[in-house]
Short mmCIF file of C-alpha atoms in Angstrom, two decimals:
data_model
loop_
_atom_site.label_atom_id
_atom_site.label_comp_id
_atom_site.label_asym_id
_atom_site.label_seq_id
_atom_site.Cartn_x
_atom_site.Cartn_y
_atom_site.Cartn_z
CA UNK A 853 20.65 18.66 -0.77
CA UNK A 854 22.80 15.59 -1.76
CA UNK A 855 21.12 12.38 -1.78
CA UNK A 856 21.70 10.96 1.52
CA UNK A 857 21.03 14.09 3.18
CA UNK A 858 17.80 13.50 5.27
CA UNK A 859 14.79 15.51 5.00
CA UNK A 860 13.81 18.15 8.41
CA UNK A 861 10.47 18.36 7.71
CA UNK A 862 7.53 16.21 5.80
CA UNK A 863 6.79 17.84 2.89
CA UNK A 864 10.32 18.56 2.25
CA UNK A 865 10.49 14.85 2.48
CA UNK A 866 7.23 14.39 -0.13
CA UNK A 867 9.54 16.29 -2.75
CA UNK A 868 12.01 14.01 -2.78
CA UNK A 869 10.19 10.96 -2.86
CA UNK A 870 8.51 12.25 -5.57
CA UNK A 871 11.67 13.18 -7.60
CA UNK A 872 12.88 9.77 -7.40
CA UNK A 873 9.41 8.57 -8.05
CA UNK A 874 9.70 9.93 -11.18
CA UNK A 875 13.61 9.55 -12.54
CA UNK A 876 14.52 6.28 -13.80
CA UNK A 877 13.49 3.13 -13.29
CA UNK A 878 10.11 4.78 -12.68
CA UNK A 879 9.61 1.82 -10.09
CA UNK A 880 6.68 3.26 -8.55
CA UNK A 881 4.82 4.36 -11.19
CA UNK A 882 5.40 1.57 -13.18
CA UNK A 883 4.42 -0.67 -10.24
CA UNK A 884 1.05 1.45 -9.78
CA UNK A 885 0.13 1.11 -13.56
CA UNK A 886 0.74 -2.67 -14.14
CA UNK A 887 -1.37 -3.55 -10.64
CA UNK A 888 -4.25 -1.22 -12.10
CA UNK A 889 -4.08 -2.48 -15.63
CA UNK A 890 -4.00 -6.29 -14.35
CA UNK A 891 -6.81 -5.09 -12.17
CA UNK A 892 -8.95 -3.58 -14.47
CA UNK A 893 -8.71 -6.24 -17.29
CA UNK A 894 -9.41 -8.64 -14.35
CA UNK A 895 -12.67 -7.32 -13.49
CA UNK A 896 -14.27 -6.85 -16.78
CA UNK A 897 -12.48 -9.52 -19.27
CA UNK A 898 -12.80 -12.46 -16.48
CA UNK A 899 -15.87 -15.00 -16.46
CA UNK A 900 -18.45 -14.19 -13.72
CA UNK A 901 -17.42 -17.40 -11.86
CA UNK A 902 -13.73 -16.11 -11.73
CA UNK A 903 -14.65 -12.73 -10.66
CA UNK A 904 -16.65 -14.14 -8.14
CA UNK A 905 -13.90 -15.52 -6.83
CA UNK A 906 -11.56 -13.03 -6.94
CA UNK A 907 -13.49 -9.96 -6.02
CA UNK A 908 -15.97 -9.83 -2.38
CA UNK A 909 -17.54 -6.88 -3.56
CA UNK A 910 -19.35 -6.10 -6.96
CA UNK A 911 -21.03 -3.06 -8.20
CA UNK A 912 -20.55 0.16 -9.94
CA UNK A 913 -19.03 1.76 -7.06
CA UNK A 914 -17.07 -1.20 -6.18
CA UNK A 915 -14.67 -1.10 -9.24
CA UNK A 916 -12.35 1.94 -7.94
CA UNK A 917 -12.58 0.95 -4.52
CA UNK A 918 -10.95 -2.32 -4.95
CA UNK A 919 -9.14 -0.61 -8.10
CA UNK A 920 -7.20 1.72 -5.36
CA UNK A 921 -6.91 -1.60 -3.31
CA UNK A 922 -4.83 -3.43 -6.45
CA UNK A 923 -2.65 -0.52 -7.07
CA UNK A 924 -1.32 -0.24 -3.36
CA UNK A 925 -0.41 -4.11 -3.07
CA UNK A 926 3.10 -4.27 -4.47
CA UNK A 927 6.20 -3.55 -2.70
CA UNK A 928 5.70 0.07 -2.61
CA UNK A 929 3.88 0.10 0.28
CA UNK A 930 6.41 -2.40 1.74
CA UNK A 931 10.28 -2.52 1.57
CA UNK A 932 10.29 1.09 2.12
CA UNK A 933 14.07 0.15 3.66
CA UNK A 934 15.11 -1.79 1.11
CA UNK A 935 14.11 0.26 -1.94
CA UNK A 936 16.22 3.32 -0.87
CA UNK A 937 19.35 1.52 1.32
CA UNK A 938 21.43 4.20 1.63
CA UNK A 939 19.53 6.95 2.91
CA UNK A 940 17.96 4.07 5.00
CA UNK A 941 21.14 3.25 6.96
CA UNK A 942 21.23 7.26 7.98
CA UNK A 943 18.09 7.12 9.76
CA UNK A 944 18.24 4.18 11.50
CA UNK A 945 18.97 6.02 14.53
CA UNK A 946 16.49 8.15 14.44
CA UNK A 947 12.90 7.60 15.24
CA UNK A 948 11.27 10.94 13.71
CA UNK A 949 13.10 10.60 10.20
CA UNK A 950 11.64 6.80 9.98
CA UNK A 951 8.36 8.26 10.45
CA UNK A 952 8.88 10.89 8.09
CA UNK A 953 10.37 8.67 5.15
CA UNK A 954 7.64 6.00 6.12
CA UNK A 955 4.82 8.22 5.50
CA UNK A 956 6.65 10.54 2.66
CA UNK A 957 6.27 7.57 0.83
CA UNK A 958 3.39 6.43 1.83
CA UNK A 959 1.90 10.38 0.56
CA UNK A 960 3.64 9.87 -2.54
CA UNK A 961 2.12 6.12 -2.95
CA UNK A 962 -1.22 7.98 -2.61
CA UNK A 963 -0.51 10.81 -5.02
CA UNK A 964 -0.33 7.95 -7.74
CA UNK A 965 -3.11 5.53 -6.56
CA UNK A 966 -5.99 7.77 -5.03
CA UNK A 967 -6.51 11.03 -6.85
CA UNK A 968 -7.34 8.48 -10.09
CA UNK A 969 -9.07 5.97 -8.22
CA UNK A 970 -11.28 8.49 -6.72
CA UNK A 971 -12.08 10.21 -10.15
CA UNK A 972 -13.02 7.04 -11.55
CA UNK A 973 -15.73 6.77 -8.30
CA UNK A 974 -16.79 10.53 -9.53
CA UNK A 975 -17.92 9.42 -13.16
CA UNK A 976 -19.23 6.36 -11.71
CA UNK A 977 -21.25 7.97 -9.30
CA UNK A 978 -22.36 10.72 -11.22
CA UNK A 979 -23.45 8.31 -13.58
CA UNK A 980 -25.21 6.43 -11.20
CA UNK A 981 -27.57 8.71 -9.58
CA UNK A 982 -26.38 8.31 -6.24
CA UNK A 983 -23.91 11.66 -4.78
CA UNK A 984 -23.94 10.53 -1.22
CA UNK A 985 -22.44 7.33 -1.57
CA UNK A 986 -20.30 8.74 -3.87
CA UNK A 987 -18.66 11.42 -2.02
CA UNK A 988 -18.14 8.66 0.85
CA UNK A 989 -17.16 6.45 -1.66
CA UNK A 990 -14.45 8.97 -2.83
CA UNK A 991 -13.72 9.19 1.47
CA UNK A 992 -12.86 5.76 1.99
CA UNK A 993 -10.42 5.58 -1.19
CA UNK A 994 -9.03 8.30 0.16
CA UNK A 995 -8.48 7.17 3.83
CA UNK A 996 -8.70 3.80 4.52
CA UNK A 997 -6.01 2.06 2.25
CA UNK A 998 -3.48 4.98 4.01
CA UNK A 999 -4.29 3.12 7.09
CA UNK A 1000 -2.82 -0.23 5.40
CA UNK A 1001 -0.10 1.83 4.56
CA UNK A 1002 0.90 2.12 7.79
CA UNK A 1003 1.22 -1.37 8.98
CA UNK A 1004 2.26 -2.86 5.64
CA UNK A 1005 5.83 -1.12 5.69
CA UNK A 1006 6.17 -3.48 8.71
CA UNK A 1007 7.12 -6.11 6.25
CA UNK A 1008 10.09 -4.34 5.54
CA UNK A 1009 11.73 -3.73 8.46
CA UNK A 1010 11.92 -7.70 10.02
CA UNK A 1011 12.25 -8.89 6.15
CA UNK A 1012 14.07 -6.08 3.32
CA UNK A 1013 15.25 -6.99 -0.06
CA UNK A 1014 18.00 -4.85 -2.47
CA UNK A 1015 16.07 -3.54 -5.01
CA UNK A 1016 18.26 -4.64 -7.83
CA UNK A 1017 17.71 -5.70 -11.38
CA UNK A 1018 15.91 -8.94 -12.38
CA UNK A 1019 18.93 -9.60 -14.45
CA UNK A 1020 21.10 -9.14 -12.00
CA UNK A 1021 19.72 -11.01 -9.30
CA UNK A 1022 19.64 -13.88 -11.68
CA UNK A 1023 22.78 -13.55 -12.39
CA UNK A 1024 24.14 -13.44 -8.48
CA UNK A 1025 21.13 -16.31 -7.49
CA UNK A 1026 23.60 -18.18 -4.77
CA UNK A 1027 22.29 -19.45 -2.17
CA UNK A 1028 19.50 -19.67 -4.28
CA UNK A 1029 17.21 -19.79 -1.09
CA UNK A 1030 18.28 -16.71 0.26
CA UNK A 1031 18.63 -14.74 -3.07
CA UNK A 1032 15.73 -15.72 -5.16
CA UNK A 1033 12.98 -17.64 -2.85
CA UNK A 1034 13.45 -15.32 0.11
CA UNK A 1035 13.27 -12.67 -1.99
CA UNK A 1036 9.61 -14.07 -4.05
CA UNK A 1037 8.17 -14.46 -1.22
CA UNK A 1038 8.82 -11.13 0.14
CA UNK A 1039 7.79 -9.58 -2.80
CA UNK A 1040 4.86 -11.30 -3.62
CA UNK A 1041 3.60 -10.54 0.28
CA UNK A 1042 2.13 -7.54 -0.80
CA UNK A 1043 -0.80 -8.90 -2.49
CA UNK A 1044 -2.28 -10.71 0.42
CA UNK A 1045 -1.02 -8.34 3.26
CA UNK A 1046 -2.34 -4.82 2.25
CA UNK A 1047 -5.91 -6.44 1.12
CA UNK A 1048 -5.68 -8.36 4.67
CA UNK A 1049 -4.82 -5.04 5.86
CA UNK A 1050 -7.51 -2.82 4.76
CA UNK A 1051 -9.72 -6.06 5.52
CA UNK A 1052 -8.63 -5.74 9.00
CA UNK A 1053 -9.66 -2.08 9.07
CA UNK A 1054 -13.11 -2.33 7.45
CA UNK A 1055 -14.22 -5.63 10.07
CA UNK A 1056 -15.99 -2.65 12.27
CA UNK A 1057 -17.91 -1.68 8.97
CA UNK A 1058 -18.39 -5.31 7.70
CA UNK A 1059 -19.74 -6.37 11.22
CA UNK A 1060 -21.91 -3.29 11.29
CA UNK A 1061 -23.73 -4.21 7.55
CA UNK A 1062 -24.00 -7.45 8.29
CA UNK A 1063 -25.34 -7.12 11.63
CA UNK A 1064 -28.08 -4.90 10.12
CA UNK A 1065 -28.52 -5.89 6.46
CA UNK A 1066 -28.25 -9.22 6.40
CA UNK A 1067 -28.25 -9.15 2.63
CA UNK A 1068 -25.57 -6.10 2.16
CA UNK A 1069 -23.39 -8.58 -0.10
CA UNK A 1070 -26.47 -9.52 -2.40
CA UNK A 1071 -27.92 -5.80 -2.64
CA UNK A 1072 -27.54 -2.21 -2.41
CA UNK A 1073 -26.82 -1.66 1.03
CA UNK A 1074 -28.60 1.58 2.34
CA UNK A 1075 -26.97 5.13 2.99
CA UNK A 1076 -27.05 5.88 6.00
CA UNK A 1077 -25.62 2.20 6.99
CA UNK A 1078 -22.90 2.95 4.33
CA UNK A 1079 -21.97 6.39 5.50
CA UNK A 1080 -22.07 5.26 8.87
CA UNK A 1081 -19.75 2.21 7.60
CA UNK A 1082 -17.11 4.07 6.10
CA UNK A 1083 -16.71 6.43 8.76
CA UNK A 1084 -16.18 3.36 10.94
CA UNK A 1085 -13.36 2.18 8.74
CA UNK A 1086 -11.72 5.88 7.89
CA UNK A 1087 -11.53 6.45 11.88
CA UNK A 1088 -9.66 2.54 11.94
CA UNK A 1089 -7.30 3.77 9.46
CA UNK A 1090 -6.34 7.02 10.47
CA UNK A 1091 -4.77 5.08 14.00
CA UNK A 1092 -3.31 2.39 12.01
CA UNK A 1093 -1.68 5.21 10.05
CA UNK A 1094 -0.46 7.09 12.85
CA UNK A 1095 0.48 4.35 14.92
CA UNK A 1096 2.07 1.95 12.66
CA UNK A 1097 4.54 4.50 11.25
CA UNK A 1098 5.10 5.22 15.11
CA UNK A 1099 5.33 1.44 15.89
CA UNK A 1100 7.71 0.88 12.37
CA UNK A 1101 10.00 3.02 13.22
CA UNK A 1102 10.48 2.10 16.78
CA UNK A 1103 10.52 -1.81 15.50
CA UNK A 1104 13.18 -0.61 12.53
CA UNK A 1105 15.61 1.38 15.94
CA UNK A 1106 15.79 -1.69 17.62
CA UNK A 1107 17.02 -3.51 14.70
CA UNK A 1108 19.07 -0.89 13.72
CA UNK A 1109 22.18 -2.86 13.82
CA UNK A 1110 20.72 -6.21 11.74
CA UNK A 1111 19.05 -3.77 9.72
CA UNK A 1112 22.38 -1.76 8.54
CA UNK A 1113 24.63 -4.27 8.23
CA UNK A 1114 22.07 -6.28 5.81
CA UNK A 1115 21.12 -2.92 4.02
CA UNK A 1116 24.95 -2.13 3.25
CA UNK A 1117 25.38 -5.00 1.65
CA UNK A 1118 23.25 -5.85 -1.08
CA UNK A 1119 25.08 -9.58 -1.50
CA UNK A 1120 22.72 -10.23 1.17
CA UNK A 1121 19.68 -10.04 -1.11
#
């Protein structure tokens, strides 16, 4: 299979994400492992008052659950388009192989975020005494960030960038607007729109605790609520998956035309 040859089936389509995940630049990877590093340091290096800030939740089992969170928010899980222009143009006319890129990468996104977040929550758990809130612990990392998945490619379909090198986007910065603040803003999105994302999901849970525990940010909230919670949120997610991949690629057809002729040039940023 040459490299703009498209994919007939999904996990045909997982393998070659995940060759390209791992041949250079390593963009993916490298993405994943800064965002969780950054993350990590963040949580236990910071002053309480900063962490406060920067973190809702707190807790044992808190740390991989907003450690999966960190390591999704880049662009990733956004200019799927952009990343991979080429193969991109191909499909723009057809619906099924957007869906099956969108959520080939989205797979391989989760291959490198969630297996490690969720056996972080094992020791954690294990550790902690308490199995059933860790094995739905484990469950929501594994579900409900997907679900953000699926919406947050949106990004890249009304707003795509070339992924080129820093250097060389420096070097071809004019219009400076259009080349390097368009392009900042596009690529810092990530951090506030998959957290807003799986934020979005989780309101049904949130609403649910603090309807009845009125003190679930302050203390342990109990197990059934929290089982009952994350259920909530998975069953969110798995429709935002389904349907925003659905929606994306419908959104990226009719824009097939704006989309291809920006994607085949990468002058255009």
């Amino acid at each position: 299979m040459t490299e703009t040859d498209l994919p007939v089936r999904l996990p045909q389509a997982i393998r070659g994400e995940l060759r390209r995940a791992f041949h250079k630049p390593f963009e993916t990877p490298v993405i994943v492992a800064l965002n969780g590093t950054t993350m990590t340091l963040a949580w236990f290096l910071l002053p309480p008052s900063l962490t406060n800030l920067l973190f809702t939740f707190h807790g044992p089992l808190a740390f991989p659950m907003i450690l999966a969170g960190w390591m999704y928010s880049d662009v990733p899980a956004t200019n799927l388009l952009g990343a991979d222009a080429r193969r991109s143009i191909g499909m723009l006319g057809d619906r099924t192989a957007l869906r099956r890129s969108q959520r080939a990468k989205n797979l391989v996104l989760w291959l490198l975020v969630s297996p490690l977040a969720a056996a972080i929550a094992l020791v954690v758990g294990i550790h902690d005494h308490r199995p059933l809130v860790t094995i739905f612990t484990v469950v929501w990392i594994a579900v409900v960030p997907l679900g953000a998945l699926g919406v947050a490619a949106w990004l890249g379909v009304f707003f795509p960038y070339h992924a080129v090198a820093l250097s060389q986007r420096w070097a071809h910065r004019r219009p400076f607007g259009r080349k390097i603040v368009r392009w900042l803003v596009v690529a810092l999105a990530p951090w506030l729109l998959v957290p807003g994302l799986v934020l979005l999901i989780s309101l049904p849970t949130v609403g649910l605790w603090a309807a009845t525990y009125h003190t679930w940010r302050g203390q342990r909230i109990p197990e059934n609520l929290f089982v009952t919670g994350v259920l909530m949120g998975c069953a969110t997610a798995v429709l935002f998956w389904i349907f925003g991949a659905r929606l994306g690629a419908r959104f990226a057809q009719r824009r097939r035309d704006r989309l291809a002729s920006f994607l085949a040039d990468p002058d255009r940023g």
